Tab-separated table of C-alpha atoms in Angstrom:
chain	number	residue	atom	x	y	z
B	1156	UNK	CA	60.120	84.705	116.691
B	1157	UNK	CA	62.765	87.517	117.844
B	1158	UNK	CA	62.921	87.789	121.099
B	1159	UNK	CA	60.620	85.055	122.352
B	1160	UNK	CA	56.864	83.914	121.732
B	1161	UNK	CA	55.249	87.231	122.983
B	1162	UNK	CA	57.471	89.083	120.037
B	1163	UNK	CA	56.569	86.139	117.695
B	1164	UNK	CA	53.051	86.714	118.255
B	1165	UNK	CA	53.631	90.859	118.323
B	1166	UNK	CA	55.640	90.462	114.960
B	1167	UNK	CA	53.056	88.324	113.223
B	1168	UNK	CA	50.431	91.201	114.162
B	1169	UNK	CA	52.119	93.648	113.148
B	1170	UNK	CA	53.501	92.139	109.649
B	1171	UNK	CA	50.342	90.488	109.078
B	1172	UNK	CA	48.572	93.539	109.324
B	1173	UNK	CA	51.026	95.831	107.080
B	1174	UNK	CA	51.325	93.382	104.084
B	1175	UNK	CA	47.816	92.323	104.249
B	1176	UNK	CA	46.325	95.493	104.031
B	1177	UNK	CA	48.955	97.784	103.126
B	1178	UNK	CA	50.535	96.268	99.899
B	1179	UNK	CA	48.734	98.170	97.267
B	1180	UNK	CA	49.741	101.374	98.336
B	1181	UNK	CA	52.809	102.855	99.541
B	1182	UNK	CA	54.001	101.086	102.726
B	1183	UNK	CA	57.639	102.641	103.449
B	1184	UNK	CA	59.252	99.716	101.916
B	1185	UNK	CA	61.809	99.279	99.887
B	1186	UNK	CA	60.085	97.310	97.300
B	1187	UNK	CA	59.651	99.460	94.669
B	1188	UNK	CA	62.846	101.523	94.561
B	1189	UNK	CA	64.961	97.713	94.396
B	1190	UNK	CA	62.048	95.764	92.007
B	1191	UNK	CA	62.604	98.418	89.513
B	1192	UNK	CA	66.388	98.759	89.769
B	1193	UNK	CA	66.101	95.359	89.398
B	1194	UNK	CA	63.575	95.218	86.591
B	1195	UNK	CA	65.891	97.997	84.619
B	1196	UNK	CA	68.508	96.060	83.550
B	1197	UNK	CA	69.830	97.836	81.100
B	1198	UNK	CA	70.917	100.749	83.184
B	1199	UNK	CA	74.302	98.228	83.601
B	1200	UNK	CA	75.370	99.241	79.509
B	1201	UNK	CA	73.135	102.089	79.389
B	1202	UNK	CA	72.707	103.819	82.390
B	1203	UNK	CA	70.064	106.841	82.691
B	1204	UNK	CA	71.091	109.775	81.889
B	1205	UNK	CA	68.884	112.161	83.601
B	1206	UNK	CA	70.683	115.035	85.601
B	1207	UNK	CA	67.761	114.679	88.091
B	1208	UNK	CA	68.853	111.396	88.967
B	1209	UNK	CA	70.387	111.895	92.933
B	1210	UNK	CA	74.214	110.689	93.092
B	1211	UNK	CA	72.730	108.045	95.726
B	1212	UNK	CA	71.240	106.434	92.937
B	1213	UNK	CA	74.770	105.476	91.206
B	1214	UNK	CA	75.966	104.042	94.539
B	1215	UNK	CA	72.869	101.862	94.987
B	1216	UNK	CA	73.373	100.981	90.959
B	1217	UNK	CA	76.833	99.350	92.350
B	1218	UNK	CA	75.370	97.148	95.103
B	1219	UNK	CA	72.772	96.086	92.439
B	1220	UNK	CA	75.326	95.379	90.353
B	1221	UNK	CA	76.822	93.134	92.810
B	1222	UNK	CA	73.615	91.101	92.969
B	1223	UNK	CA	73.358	91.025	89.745
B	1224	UNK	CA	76.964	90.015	89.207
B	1225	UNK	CA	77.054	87.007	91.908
B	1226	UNK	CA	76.824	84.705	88.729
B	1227	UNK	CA	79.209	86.490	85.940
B	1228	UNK	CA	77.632	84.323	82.926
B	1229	UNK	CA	74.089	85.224	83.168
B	1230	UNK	CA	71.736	85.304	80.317
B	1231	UNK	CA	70.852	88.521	79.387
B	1232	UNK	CA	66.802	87.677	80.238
B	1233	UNK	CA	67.506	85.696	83.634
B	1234	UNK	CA	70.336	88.146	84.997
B	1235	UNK	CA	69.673	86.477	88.561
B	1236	UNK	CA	69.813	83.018	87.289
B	1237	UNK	CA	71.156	80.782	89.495
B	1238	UNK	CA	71.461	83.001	92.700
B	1239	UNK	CA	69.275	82.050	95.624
B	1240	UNK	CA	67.392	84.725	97.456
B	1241	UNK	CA	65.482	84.472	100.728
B	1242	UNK	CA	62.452	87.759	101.434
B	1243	UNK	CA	62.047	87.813	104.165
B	1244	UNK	CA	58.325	88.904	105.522
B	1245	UNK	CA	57.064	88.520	101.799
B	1246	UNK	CA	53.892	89.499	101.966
B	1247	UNK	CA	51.790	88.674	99.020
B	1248	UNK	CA	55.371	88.186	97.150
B	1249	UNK	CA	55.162	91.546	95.697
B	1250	UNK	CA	59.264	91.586	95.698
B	1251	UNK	CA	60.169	87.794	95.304
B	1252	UNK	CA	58.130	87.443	91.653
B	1253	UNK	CA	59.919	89.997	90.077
B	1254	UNK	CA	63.059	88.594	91.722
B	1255	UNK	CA	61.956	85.459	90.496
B	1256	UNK	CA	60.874	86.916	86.908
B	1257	UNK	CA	64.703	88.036	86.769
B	1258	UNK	CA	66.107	84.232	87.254
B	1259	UNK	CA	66.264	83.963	90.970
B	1260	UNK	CA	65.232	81.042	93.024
B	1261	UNK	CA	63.396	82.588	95.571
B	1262	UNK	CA	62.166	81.132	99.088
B	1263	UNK	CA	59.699	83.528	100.542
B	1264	UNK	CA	58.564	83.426	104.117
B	1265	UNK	CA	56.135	85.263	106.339
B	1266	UNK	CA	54.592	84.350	109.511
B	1267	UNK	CA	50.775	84.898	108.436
B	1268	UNK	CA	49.312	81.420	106.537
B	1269	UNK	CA	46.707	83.831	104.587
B	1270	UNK	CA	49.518	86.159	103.425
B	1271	UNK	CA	51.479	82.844	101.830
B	1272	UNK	CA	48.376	81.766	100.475
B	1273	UNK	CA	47.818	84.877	98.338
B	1274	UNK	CA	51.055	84.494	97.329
B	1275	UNK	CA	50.966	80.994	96.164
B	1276	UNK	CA	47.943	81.755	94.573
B	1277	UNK	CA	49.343	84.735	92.808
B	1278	UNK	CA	51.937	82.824	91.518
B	1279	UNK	CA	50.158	79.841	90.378
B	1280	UNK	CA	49.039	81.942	87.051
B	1281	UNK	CA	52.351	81.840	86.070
B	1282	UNK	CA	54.236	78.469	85.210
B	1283	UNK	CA	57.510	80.144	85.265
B	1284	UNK	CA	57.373	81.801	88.706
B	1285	UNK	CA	55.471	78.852	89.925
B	1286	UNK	CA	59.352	77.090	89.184
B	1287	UNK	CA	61.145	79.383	90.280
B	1288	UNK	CA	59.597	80.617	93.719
B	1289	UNK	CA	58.828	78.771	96.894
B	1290	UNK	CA	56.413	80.410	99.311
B	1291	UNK	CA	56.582	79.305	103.536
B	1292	UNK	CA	54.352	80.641	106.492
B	1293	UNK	CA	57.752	80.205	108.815
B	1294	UNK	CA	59.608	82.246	111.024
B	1295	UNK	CA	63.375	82.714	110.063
B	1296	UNK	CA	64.467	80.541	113.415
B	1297	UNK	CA	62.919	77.952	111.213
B	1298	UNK	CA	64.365	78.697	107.790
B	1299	UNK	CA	67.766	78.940	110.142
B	1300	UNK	CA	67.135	75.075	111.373
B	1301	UNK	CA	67.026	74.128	107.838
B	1302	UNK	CA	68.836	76.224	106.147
B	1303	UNK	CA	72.349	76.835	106.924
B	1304	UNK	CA	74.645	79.010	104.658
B	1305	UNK	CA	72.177	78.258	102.397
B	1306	UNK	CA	71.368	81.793	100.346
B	1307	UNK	CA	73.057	84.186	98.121
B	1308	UNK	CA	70.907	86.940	98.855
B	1309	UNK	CA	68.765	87.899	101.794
B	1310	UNK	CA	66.274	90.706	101.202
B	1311	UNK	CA	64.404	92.904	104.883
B	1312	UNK	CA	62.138	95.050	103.208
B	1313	UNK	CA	60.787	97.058	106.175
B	1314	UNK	CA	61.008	94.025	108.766
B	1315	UNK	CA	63.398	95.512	111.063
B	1316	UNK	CA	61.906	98.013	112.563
B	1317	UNK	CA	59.054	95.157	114.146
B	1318	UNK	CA	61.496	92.787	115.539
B	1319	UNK	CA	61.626	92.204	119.148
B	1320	UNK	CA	65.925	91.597	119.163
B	1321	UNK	CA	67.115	93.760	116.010
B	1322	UNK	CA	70.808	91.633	117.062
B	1323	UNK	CA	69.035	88.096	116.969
B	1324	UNK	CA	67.422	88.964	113.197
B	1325	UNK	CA	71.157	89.887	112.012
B	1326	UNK	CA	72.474	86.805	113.353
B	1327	UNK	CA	69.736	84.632	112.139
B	1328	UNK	CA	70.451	86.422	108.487
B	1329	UNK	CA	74.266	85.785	108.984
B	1330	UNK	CA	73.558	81.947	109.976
B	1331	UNK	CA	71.457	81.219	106.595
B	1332	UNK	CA	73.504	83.552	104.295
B	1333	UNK	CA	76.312	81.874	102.635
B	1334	UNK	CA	79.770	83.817	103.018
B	1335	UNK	CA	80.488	86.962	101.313
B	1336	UNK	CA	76.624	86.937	100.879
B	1337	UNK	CA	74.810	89.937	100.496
B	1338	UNK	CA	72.080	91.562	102.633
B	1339	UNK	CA	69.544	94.022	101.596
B	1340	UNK	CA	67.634	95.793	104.432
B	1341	UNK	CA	65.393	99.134	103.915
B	1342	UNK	CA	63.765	100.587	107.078
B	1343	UNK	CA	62.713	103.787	108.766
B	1344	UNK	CA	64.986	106.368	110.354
B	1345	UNK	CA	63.953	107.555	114.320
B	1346	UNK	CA	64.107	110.922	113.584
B	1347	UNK	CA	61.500	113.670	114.415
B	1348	UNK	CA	60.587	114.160	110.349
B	1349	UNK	CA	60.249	110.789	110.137
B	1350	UNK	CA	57.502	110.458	113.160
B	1351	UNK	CA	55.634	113.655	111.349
B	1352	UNK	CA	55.605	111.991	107.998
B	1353	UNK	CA	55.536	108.575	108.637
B	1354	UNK	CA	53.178	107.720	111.687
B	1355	UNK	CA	51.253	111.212	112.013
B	1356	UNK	CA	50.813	111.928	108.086
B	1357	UNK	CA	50.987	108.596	106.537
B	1358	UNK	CA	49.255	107.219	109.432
B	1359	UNK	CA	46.733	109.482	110.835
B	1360	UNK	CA	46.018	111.965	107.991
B	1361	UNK	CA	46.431	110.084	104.751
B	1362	UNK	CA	46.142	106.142	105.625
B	1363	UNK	CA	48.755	105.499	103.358
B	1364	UNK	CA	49.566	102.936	105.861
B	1365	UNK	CA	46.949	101.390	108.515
B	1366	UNK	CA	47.407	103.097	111.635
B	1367	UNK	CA	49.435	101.745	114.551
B	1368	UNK	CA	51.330	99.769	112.081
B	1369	UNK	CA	54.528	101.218	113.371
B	1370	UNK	CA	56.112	102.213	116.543
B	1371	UNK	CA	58.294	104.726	116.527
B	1372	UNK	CA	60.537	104.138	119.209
B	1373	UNK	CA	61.029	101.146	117.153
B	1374	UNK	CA	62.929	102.922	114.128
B	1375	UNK	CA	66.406	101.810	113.664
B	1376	UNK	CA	68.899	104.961	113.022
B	1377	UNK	CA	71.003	103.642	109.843
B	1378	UNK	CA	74.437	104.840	112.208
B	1379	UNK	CA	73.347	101.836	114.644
B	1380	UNK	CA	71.756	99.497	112.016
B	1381	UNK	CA	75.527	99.837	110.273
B	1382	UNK	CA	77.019	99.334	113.743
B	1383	UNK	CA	74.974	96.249	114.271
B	1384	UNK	CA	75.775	94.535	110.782
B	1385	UNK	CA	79.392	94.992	111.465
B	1386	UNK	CA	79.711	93.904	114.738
B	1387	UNK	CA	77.836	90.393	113.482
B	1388	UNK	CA	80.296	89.772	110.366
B	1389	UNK	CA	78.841	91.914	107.733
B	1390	UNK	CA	80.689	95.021	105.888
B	1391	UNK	CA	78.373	97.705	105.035
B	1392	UNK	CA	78.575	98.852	101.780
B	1393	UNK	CA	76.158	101.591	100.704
B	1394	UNK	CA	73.401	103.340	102.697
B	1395	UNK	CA	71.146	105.488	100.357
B	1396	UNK	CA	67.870	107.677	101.295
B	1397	UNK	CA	64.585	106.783	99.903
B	1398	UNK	CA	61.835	109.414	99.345
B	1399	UNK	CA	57.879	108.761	98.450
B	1400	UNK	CA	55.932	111.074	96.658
B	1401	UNK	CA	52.197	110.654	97.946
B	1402	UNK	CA	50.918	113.023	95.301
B	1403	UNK	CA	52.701	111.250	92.353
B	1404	UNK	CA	53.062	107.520	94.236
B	1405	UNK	CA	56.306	107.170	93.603
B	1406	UNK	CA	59.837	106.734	95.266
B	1407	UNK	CA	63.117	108.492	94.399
B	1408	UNK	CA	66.575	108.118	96.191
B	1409	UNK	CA	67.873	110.608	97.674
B	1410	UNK	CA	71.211	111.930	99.651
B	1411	UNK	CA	68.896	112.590	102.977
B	1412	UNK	CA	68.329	109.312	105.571
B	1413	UNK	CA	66.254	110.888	107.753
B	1414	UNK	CA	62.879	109.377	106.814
B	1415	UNK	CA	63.465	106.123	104.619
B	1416	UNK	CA	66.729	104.245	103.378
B	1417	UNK	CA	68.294	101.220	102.139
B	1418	UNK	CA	71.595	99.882	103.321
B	1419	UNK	CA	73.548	96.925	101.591
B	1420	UNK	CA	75.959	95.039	103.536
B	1421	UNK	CA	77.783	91.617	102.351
B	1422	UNK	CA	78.240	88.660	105.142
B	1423	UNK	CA	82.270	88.170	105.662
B	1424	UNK	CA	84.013	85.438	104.007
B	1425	UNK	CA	84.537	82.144	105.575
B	1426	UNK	CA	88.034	82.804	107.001
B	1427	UNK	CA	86.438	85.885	108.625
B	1428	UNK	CA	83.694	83.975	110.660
B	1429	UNK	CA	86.022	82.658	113.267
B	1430	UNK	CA	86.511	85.639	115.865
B	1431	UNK	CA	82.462	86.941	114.625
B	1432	UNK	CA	80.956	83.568	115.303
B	1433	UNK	CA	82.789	82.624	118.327
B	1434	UNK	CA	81.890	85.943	120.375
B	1435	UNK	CA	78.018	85.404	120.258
B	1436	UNK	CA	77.914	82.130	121.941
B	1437	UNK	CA	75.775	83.531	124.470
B	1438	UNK	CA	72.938	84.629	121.828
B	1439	UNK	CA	73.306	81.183	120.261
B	1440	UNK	CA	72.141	79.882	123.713
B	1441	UNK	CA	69.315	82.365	123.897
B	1442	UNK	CA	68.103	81.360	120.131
B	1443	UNK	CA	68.217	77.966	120.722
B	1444	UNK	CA	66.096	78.066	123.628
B	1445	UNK	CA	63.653	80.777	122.160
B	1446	UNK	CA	63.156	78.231	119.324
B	1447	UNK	CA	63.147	74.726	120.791
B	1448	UNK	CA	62.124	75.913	123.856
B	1449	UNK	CA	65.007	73.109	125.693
B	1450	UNK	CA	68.439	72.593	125.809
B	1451	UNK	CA	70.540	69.599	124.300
């Protein structure tokens, strides 16, 4: 994958090993703070009106509302009708069915065959998801071969921060979102709080996650993940904090990015690509090699 066939091999490890064992419980990820802004749909006429809620929250309400928006004459029980998402590292599809419950048409890829089987299976007990939601062991160099421009929506939930070349993984995103697509990434912050809380506590003291799952030399800072996205043809649009409650199991934004957040950026429009896609012609070389291993 990223990076070559040692990072392929590194990534798969990695992945495999956080989704397989760590989706029951509180993995870092993003997938429960987005599946139930998702799942809330109502909060677009009647928004919550808790004075607990962070002011993050609202901002992150406007890129969901963006999503939810790609398609302005949705049906009020398939709000993501019609708009085609790619998760990326999906696991046992714990974020693509409710996607998928929501309308979507959903392609979901990971690199482990046993994770995608879990998922198919999963899905096969329901004849609407099992319409709606197409499950792939592939890397996204693959889904990039077939799929050009192809999705409205591309969804990282804590994939970054495993990938060999963080640049490559944009530009493969960039190459199989359509224009003025939009991007959802949520990762881990390289700061010292978040090595005590999320390798040495989560890790080591409370297994939240199975250790050596991460690296922390690995964690993106959101200041160069933003950098990164805009530099490759995307505009950044809201970065928000996430927090998780062990005690309680649950995840609240927050103002702070020091441990967890979410960033939404949306892919330039196609009289923007020009000068973005004409600078990288050098990675293009290096992708095309990494994945078909010759040159034409």
């Amino acid at each position: 994958m990223w990076g070559g066939g040692g990072a392929a091999r590194a990534f798969t490890r990695t992945v495999g090993r956080r989704r397989a064992v760590g989706e029951n419980h509180a993995d870092l990820s993003f997938q429960a703070g987005l599946r139930g802004a998702l799942q809330d749909c109502n909060w677009k006429t009647q928004p919550k009106a808790s004075s607990t809620l962070p002011a993050s929250l609202s901002k992150m309400k406007s890129s969901i509302d963006t999503l939810l928006n790609l398609r302005s004459n949705y049906h009020l029980g398939s709000p993501l009708s019609g708009v085609k998402i790619l998760d990326v590292g999906c696991g046992g599809g714990l974020l693509s069915e409710p996607l998928g419950r929501l309308g979507a048409s959903v392609t979901g890829i990971d690199p482990l065959e046993d994770n995608i089987r879990t998922a198919d299976q999963h899905k096969s007990f329901d004849p609407v998801l099992a319409q709606r939601i197409q499950y792939k062991s592939s890397s996204l160099e693959e889904i990039v071969e077939e799929s050009m421009e192809t999705f409205d929506v591309i969804v990282a939930s804590e994939v970054v921060e495993h990938v060999a070349d963080l640049e490559m993984f944009i530009k493969c995103c960039s190459q199989v979102l359509k224009p003025e697509g939009s991007l959802f990434i949520t990762t881990v912050n390289r700061t010292q709080l978040s090595y005590v809380l999320g390798i040495v506590v989560a890790e080591k003291i409370l297994g939240i996650v199975p250790e050596g799952t991460h690296e922390w030399e690995k964690f993106v800072p959101p200041e160069d993940l933003e950098r990164l996205l805009e530099s490759n043809g995307f505009s950044v649009k809201t970065v928000n904090g996430m927090f998780y409650n062990p005690l309680w199991g649950s995840w609240s934004w927050t103002e702070s990015t020091s441990i967890n957040y979410a960033m939404h950026a949306v892919k330039s429009g196609a009289q923007g690509q020009s000068s973005s896609t004409n600078a990288p012609s050098e990675m293009e070389s290096k992708q095309h090699s990494a994945t078909a291993g010759t040159a034409v």
